[in-house]
PDB file of C-alpha atoms in Angstrom:
ATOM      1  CA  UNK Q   1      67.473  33.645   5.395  1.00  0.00           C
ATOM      2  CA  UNK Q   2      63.962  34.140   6.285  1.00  0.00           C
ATOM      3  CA  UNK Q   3      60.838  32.637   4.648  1.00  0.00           C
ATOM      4  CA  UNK Q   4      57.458  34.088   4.046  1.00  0.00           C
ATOM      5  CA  UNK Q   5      54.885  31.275   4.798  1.00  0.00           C
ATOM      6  CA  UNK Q   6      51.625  32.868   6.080  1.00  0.00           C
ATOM      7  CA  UNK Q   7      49.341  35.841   4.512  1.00  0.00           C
ATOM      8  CA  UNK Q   8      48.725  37.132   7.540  1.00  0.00           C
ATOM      9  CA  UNK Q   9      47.777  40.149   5.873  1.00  0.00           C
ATOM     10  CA  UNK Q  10      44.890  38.686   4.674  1.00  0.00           C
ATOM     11  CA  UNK Q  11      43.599  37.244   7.642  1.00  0.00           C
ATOM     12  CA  UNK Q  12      43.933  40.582   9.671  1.00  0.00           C
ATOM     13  CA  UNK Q  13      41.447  42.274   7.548  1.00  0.00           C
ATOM     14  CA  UNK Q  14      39.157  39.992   8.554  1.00  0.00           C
ATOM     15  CA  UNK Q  15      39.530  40.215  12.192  1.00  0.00           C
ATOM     16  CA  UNK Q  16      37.928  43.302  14.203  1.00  0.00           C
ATOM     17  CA  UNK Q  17      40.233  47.179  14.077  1.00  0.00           C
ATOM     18  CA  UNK Q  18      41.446  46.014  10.584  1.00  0.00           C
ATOM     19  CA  UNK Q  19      42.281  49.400   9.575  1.00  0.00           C
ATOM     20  CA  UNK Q  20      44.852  49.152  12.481  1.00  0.00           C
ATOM     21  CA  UNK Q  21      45.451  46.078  12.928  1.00  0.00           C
ATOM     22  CA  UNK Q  22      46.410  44.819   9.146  1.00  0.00           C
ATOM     23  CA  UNK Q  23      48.694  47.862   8.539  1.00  0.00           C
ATOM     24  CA  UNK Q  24      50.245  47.467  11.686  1.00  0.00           C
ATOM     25  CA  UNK Q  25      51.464  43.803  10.946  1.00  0.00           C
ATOM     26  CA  UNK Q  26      52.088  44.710   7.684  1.00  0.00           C
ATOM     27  CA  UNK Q  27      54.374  47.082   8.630  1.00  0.00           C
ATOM     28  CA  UNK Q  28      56.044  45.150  11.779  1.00  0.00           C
ATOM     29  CA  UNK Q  29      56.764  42.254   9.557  1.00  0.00           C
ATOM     30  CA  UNK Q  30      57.918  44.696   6.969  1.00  0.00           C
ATOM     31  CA  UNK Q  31      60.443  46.099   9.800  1.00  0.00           C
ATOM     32  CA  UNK Q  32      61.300  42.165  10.976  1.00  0.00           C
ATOM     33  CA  UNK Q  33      62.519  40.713   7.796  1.00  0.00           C
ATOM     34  CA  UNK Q  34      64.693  44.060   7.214  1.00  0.00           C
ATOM     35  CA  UNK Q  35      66.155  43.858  10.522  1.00  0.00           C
ATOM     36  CA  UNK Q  36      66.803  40.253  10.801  1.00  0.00           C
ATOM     37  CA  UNK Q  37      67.020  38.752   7.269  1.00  0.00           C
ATOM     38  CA  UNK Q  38      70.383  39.077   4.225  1.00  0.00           C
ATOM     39  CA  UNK Q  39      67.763  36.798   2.194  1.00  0.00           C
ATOM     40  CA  UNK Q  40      63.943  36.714   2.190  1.00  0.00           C
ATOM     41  CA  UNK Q  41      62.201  33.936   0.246  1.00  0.00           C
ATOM     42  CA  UNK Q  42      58.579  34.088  -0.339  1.00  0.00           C
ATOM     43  CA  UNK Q  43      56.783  31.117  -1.525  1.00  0.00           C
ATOM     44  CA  UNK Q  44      54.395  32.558  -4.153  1.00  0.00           C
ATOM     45  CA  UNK Q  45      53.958  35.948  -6.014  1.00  0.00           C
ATOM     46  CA  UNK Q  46      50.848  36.772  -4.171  1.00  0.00           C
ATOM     47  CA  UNK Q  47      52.221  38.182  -1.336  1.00  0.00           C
ATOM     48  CA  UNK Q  48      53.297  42.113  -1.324  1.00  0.00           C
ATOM     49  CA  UNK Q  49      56.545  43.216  -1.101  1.00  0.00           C
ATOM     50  CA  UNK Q  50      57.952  43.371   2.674  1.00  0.00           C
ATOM     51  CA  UNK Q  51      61.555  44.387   1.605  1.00  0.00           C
ATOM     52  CA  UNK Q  52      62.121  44.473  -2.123  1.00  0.00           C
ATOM     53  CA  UNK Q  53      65.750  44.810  -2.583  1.00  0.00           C
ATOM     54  CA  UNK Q  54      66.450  41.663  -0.484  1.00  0.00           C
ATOM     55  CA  UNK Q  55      63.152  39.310  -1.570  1.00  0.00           C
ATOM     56  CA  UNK Q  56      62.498  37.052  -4.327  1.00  0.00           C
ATOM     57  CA  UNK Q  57      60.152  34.076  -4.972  1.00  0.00           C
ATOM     58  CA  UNK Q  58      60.529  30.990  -4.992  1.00  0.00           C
ATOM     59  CA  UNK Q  59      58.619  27.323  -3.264  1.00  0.00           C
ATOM     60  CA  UNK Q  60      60.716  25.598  -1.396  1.00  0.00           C
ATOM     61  CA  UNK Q  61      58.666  23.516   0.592  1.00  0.00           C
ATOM     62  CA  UNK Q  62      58.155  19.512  -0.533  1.00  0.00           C
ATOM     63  CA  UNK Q  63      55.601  17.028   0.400  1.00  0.00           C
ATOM     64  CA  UNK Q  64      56.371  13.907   2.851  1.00  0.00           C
ATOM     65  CA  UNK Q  65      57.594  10.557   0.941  1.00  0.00           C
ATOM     66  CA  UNK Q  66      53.951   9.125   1.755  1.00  0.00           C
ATOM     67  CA  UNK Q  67      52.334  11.070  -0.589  1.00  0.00           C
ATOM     68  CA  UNK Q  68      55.102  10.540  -3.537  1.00  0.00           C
ATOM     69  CA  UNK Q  69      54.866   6.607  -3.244  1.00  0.00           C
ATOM     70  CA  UNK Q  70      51.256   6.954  -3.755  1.00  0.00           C
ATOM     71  CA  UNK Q  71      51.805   8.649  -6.812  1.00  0.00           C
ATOM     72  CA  UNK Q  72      54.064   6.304  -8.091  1.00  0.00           C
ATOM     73  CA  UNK Q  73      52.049   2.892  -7.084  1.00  0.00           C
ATOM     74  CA  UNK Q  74      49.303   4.887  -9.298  1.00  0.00           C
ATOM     75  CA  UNK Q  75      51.868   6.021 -12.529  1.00  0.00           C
ATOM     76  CA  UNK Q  76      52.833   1.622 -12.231  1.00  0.00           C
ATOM     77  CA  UNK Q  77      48.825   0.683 -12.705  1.00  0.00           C
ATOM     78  CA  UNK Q  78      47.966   3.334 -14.762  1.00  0.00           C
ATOM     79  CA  UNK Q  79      51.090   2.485 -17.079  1.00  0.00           C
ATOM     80  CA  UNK Q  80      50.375  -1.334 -16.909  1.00  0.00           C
ATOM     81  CA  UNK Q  81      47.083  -1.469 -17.615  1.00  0.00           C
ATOM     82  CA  UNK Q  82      47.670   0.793 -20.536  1.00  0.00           C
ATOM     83  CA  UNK Q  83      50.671  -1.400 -21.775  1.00  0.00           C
ATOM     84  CA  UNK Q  84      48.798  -4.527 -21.443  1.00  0.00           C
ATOM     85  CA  UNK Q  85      46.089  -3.350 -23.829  1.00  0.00           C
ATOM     86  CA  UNK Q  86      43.313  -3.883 -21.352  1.00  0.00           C
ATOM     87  CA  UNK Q  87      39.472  -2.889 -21.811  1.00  0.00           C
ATOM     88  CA  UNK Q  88      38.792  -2.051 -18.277  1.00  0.00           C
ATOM     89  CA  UNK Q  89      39.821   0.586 -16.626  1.00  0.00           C
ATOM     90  CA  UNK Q  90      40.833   2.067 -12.996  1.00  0.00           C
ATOM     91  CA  UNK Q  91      37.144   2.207 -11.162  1.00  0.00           C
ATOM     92  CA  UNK Q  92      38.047   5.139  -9.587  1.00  0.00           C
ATOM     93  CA  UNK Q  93      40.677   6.984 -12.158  1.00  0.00           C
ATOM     94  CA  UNK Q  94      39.479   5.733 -14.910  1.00  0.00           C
ATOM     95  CA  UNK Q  95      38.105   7.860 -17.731  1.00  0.00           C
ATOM     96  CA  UNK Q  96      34.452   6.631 -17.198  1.00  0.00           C
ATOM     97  CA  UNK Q  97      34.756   5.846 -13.628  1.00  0.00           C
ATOM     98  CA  UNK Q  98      32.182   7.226 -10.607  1.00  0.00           C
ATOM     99  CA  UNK Q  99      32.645  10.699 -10.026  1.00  0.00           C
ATOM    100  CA  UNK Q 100      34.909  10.828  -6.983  1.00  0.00           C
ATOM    101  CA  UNK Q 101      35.609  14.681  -5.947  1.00  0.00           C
ATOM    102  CA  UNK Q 102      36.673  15.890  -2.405  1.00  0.00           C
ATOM    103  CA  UNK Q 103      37.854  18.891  -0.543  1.00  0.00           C
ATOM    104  CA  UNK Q 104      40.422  19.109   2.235  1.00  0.00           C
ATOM    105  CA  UNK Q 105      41.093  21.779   4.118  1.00  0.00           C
ATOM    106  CA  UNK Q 106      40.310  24.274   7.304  1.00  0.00           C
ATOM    107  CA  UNK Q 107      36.475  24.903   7.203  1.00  0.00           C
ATOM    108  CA  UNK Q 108      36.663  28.520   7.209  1.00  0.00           C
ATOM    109  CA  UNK Q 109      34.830  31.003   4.883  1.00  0.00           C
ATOM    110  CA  UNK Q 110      38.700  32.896   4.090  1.00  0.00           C
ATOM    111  CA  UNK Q 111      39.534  29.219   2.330  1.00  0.00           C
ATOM    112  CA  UNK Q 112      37.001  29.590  -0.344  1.00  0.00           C
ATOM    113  CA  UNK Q 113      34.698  26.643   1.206  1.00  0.00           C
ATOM    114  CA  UNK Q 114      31.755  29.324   0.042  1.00  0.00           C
ATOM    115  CA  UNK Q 115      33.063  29.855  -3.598  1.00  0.00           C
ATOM    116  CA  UNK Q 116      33.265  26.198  -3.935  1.00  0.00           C
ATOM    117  CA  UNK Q 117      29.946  25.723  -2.684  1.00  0.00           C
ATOM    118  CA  UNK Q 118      28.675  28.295  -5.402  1.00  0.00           C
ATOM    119  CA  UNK Q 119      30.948  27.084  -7.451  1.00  0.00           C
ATOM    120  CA  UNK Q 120      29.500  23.915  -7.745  1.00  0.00           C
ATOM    121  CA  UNK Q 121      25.660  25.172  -7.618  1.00  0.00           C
ATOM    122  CA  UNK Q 122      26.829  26.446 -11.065  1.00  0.00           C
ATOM    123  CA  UNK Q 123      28.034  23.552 -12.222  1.00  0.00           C
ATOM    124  CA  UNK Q 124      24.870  21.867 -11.481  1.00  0.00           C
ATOM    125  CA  UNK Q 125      22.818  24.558 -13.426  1.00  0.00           C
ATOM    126  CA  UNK Q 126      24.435  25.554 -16.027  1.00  0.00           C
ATOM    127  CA  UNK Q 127      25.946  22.195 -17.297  1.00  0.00           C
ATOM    128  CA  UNK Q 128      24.056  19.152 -15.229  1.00  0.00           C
ATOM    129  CA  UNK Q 129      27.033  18.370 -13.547  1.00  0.00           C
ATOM    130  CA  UNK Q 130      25.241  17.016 -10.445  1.00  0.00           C
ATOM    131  CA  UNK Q 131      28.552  15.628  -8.791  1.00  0.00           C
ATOM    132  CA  UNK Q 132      28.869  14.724  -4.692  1.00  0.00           C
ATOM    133  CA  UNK Q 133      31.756  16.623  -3.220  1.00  0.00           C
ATOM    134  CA  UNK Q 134      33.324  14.783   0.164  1.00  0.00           C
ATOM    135  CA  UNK Q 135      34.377  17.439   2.454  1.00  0.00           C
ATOM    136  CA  UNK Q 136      37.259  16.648   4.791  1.00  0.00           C
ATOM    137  CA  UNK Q 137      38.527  19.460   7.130  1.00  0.00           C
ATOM    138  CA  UNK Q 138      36.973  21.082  10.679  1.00  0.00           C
ATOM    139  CA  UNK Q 139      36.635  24.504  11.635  1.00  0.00           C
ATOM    140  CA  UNK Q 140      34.544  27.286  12.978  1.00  0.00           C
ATOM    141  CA  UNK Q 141      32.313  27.599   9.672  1.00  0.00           C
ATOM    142  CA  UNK Q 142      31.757  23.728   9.382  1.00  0.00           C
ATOM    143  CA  UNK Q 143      27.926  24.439  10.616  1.00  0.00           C
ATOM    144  CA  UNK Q 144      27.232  27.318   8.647  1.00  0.00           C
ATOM    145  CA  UNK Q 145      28.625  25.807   5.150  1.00  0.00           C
ATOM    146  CA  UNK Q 146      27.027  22.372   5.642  1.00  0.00           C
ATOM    147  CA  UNK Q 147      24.027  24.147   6.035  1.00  0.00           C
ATOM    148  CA  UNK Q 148      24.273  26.507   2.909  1.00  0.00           C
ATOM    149  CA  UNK Q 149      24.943  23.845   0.813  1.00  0.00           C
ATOM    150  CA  UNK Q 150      22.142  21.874   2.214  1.00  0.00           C
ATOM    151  CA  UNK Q 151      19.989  24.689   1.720  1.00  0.00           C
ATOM    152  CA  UNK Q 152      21.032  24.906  -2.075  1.00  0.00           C
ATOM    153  CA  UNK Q 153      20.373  21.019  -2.376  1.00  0.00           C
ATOM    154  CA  UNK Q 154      23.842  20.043  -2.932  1.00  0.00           C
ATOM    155  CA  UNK Q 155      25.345  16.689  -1.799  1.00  0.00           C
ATOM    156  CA  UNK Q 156      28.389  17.781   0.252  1.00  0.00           C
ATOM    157  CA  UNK Q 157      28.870  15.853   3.393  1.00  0.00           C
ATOM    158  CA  UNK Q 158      31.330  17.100   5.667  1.00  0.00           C
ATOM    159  CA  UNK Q 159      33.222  14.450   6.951  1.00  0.00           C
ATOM    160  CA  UNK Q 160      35.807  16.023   9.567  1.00  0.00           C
ATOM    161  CA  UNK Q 161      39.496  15.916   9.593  1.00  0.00           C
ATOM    162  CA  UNK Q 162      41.638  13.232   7.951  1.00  0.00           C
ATOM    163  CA  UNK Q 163      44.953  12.647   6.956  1.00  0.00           C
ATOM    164  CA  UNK Q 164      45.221  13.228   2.772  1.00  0.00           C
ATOM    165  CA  UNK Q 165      47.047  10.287   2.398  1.00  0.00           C
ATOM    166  CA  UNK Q 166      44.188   8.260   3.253  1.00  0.00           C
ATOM    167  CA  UNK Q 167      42.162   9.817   0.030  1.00  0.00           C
ATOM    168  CA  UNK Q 168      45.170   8.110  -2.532  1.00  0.00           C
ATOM    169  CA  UNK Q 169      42.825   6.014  -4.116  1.00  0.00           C
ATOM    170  CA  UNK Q 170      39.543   7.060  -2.923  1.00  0.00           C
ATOM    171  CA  UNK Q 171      38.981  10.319  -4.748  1.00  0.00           C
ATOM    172  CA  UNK Q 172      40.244  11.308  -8.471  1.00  0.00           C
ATOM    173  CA  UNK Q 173      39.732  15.199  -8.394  1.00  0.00           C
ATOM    174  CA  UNK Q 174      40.566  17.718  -6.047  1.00  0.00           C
ATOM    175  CA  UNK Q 175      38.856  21.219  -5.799  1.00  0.00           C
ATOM    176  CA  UNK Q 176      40.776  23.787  -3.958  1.00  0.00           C
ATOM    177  CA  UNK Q 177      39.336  27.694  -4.584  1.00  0.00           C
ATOM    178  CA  UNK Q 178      40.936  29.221  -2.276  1.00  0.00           C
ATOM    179  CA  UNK Q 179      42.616  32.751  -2.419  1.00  0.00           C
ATOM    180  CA  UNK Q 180      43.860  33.280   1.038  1.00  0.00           C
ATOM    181  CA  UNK Q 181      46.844  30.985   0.364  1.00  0.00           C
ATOM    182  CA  UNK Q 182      50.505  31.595   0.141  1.00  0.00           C
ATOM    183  CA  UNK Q 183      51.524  27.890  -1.073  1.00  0.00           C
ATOM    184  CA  UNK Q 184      48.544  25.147  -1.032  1.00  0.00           C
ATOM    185  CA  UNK Q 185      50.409  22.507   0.901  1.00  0.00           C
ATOM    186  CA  UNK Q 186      47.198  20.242  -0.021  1.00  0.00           C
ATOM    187  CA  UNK Q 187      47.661  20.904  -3.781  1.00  0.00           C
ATOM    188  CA  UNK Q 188      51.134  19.315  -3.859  1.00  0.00           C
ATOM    189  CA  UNK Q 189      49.674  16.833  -2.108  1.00  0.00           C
ATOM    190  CA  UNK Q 190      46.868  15.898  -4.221  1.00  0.00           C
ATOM    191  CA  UNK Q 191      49.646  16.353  -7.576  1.00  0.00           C
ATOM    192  CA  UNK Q 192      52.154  14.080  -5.839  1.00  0.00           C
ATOM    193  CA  UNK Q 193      48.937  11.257  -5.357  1.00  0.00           C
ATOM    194  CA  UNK Q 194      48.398  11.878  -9.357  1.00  0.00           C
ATOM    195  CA  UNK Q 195      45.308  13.482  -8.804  1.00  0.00           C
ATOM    196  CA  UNK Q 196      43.596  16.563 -11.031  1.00  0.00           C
ATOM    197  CA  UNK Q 197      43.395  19.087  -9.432  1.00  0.00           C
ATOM    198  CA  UNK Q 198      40.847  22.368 -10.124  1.00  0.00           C
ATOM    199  CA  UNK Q 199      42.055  25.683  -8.896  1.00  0.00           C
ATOM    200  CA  UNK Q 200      41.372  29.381  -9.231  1.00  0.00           C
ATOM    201  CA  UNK Q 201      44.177  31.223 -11.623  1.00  0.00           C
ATOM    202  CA  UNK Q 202      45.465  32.780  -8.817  1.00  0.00           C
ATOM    203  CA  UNK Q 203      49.552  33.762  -7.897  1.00  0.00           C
ATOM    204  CA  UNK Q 204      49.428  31.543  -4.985  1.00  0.00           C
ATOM    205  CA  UNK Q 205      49.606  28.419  -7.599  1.00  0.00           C
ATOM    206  CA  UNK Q 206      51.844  29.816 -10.376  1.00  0.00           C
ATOM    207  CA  UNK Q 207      54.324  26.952  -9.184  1.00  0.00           C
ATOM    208  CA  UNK Q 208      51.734  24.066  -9.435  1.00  0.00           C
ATOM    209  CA  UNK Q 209      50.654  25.377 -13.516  1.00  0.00           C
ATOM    210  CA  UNK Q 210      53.327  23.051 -14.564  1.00  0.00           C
ATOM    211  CA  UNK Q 211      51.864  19.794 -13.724  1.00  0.00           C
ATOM    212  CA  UNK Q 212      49.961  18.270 -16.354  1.00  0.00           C
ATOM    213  CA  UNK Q 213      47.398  17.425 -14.063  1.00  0.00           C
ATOM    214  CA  UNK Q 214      46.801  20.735 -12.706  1.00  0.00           C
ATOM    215  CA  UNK Q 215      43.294  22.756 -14.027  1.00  0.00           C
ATOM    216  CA  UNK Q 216      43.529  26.548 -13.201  1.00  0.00           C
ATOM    217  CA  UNK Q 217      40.445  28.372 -14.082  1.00  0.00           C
ATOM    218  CA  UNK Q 218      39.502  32.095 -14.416  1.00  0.00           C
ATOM    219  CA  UNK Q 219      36.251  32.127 -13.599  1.00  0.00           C
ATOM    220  CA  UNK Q 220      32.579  30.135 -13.276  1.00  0.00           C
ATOM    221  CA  UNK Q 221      32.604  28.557 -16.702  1.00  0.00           C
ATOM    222  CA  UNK Q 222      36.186  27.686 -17.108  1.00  0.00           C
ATOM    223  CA  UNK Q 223      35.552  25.814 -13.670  1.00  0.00           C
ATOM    224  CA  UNK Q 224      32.559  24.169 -15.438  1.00  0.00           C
ATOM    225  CA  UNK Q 225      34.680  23.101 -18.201  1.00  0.00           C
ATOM    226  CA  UNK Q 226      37.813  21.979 -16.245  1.00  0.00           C
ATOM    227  CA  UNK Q 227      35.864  19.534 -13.928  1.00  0.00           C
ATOM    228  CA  UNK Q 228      33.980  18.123 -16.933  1.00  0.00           C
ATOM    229  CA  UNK Q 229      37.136  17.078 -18.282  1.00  0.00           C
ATOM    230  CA  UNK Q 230      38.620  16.201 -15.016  1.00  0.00           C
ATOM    231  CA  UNK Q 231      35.517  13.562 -14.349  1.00  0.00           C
ATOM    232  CA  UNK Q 232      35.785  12.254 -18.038  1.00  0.00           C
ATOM    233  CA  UNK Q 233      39.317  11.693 -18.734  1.00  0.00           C
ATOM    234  CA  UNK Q 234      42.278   9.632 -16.685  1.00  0.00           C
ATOM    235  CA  UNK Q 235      44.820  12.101 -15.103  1.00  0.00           C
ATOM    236  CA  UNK Q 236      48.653  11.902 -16.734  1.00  0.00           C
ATOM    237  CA  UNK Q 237      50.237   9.201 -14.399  1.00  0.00           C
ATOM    238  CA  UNK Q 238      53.455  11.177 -12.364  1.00  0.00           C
ATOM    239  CA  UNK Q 239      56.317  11.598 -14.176  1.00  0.00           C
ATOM    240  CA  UNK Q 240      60.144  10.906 -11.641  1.00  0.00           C
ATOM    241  CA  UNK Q 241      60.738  14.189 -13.354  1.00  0.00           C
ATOM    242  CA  UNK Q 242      57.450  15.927 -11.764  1.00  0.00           C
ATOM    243  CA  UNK Q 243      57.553  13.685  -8.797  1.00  0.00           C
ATOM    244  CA  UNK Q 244      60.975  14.928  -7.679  1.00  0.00           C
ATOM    245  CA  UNK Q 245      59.579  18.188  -8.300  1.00  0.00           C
ATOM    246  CA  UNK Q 246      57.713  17.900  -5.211  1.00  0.00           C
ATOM    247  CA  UNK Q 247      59.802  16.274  -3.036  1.00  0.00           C
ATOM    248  CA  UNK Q 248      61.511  17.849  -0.153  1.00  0.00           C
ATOM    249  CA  UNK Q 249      64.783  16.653  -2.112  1.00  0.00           C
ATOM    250  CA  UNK Q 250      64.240  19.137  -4.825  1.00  0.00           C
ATOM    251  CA  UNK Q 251      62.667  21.936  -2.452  1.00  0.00           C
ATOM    252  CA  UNK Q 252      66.087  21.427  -0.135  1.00  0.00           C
ATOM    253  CA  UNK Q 253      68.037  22.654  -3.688  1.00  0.00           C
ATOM    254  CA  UNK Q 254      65.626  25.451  -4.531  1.00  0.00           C
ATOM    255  CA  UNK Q 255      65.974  26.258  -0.981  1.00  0.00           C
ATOM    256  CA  UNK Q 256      69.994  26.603  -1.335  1.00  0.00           C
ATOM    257  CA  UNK Q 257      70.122  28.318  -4.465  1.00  0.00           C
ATOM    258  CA  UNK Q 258      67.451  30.959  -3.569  1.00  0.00           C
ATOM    259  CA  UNK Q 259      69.316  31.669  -0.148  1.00  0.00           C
ATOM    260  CA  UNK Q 260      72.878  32.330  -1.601  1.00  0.00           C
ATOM    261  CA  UNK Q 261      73.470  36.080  -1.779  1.00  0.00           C
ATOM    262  CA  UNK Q 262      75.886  37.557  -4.480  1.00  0.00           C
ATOM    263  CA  UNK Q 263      79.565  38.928  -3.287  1.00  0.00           C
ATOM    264  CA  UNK Q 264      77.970  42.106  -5.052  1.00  0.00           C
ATOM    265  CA  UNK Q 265      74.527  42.002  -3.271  1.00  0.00           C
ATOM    266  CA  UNK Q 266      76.545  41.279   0.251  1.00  0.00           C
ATOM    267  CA  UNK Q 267      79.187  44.542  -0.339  1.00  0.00           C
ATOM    268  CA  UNK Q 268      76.399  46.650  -2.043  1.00  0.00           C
ATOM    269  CA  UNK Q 269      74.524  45.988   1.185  1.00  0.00           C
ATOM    270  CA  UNK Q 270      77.367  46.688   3.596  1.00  0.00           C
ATOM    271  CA  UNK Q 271      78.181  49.701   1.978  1.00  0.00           C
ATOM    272  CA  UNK Q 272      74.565  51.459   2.155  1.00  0.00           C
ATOM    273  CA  UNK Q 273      74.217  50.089   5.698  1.00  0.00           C
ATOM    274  CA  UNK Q 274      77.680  52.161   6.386  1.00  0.00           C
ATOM    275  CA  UNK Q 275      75.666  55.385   5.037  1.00  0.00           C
ATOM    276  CA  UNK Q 276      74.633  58.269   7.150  1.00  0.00           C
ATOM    277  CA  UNK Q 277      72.503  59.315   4.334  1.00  0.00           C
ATOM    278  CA  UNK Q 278      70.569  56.295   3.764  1.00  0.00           C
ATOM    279  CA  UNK Q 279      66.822  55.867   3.952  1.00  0.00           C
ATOM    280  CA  UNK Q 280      64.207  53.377   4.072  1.00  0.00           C
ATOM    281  CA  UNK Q 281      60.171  54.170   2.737  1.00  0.00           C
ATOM    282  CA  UNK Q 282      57.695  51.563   4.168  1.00  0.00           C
ATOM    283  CA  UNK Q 283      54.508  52.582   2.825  1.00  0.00           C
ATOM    284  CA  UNK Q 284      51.613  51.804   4.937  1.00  0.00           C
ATOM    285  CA  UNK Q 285      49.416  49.036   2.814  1.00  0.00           C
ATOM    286  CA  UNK Q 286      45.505  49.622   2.054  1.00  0.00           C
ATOM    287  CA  UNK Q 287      43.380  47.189   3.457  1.00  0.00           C
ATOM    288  CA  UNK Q 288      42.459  45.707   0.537  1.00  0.00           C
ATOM    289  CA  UNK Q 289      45.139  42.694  -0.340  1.00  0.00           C
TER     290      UNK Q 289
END
C-alpha cells in the first residue's frame, strides 16, 4: 500500500528546468507507485492521477493526543459556562473577545503567506476589519513577507517557529490559504484545539468541510465575511464524534479499510499482468497543476 503525501508536482514547477524537471517526477512517481504499489491512497482530491485503476482517496493521517485534549479541556469550559448561565464569557473564545488570529506554517511564498497578506489588506479596506495576525513559522521568504506586509501597513509580526500546541488558548482563529497542500496537517490541528478555521475552497480540505468550525471561502469577500463571523461568534465546542474524527485511532481504520483490495480487483489484476497484450499510457502532465 503506498500513500501519496507530498505535491511534489507543485513544487517542481517552481524550481529552475520546470518543463523537465516537473514532468519528469511526474512521470517517475507515476512509474513508482505502478511498480511497487497493489493499493495507492492519496490523501486529498487535489492531486492528479498517478495510476488510476489502483488509487483512491482517502485521509488517513490523525493528529497527536496533545492537540485532542486541548480540544476537549475547551468543549468542558465552553459547555460549563454555557450550562451555568453565566454573563461573561471566554476572553479569548468568547463571542466579543480580542481579536486573536495567527498563522502557522513554512514561510514560503508556495504556502499562500502572500495571499494571506493580500488577503487581509482587503479585509482592512473593504470592511474595516483592522485585525493583528501572529505569524508563527520560518523560512526562506520570512524577510521578504514581513516586509510586504510592513510596507502595506499591516500588523503581522512574525514570530518564528513554535510548536501549535502552545497556541491552544492563545489564538481563536486560524487562517491557512494555502493551495500547495495535499492534507493541512496544521488545519486538523487547529480543528482538534476547537479553533475556526478560514480556508480557501480548495480539494486539499474537502475532508476538513465537515467540521462545524471550519470556514472555506471562494474568494476575497467570502474571506471578508467568514472572518467577520469567526471574530464575532464562539466556535462549536468539539464534539467525541468530531474529535475521534481526527485522531490517529480513526485515521488507523480509514487506513485499513482503504488498503484492502477486492478478491476481484487482486485476480482482475493478476490476470492483465499475465497479458502479452497489455499496455500502459502515462501521459506526460502540463506544467500547470
Amino acid at each position: 500500500v503506498g500513500i501519496v503525501h507530498t505535491n511534489y508536482f507543485v513544487y517542481a514547477t517552481e524550481q529552475p528546468a520546470a518543463f523537465i524537471r516537473a514532468p519528469g517526477m511526474r512521470l517517475l512517481a507515476a512509474w513508482m507507485c505502478r511498480a511497487h504499489c497493489h493499493r495507492l491512497i492519496k490523501l486529498s482530491g487535489t492531486l492528479r492521477q498517478l495510476a488510476p485503476e489502483k488509487e483512491l482517496v482517502e485521509n488517513v493521517h490523525g493528529v497527536r493526543r496533545t492537540f485532542l485534549d486541548v480540544g476537549e479541556d475547551l468543549r468542558t469550559k465552553l459547555t460549563s459556562s454555557s450550562s451555568t448561565g453565566g454573563s461573561k464569557s471566554d476572553p479569548v473564545f468568547g463571542a466579543d473577545a480580542d481579536p486573536a488570529v495567527y498563522f502557522i506554517g513554512k514561510m514560503l511564498w508556495s504556502k499562500g503567506i502572500g495571499s494571506l497578506i493580500d488577503l487581509v489588506k482587503y479585509a482592512e479596506d473593504s470592511a474595516g476589519l483592522k485585525v493583528k495576525v501572529d505569524m508563527y513559522g520560518g523560512g526562506p521568504n520570512q524577510d521578504e513577507a514581513s516586509a510586504k506586509a510592513a510596507k502595506m501597513g499591516l500588523d503581522m509580526p512574525f514570530h518564528g517557529p513554535i510548536d501549535h500546541a502552545l497556541l491552544g488558548g492563545t489564538h481563536k482563529v486560524f487562517i491557512n490559504p494555502s493551495l500547495s497542500e495535499v492534507l493541512c496537517t496544521t488545519v486538523a490541528e487547529a480543528l482538534a484545539m476547537g479553533k475556526f478555521v478560514v480556508l480557501p475552497s480548495h480539494p486539499s480540505n474537502d475532508f476538513f468541510a465537515q467540521f462545524p468550525n471550519c470556514l472555506p471561502y471562494a474568494n476575497e469577500e467570502e474571506f471578508v465575511g467568514n472572518l467577520y463571523y469567526a471574530l464575532t461568534h464562539e466556535p462549536e465546542p468539539m464534539s467525541e464524534e468530531y474529535s475521534y474524527t481526527l485522531s490517529w485511532e480513526a485515521a488507523t481504520e480509514r487506513f485499513a479499510a482503504a488498503g484492502s483490495v477486492s478478491m476481484a480487483e487482486a485476480e482482475a489484476m493478476e490476470e492483465a499482468l499475465a497479458s502479452t497484450e497489455v499496455g500502459i499510457d502515462i501521459d506526460l502532465p502540463p506544467l500547470t497543476a
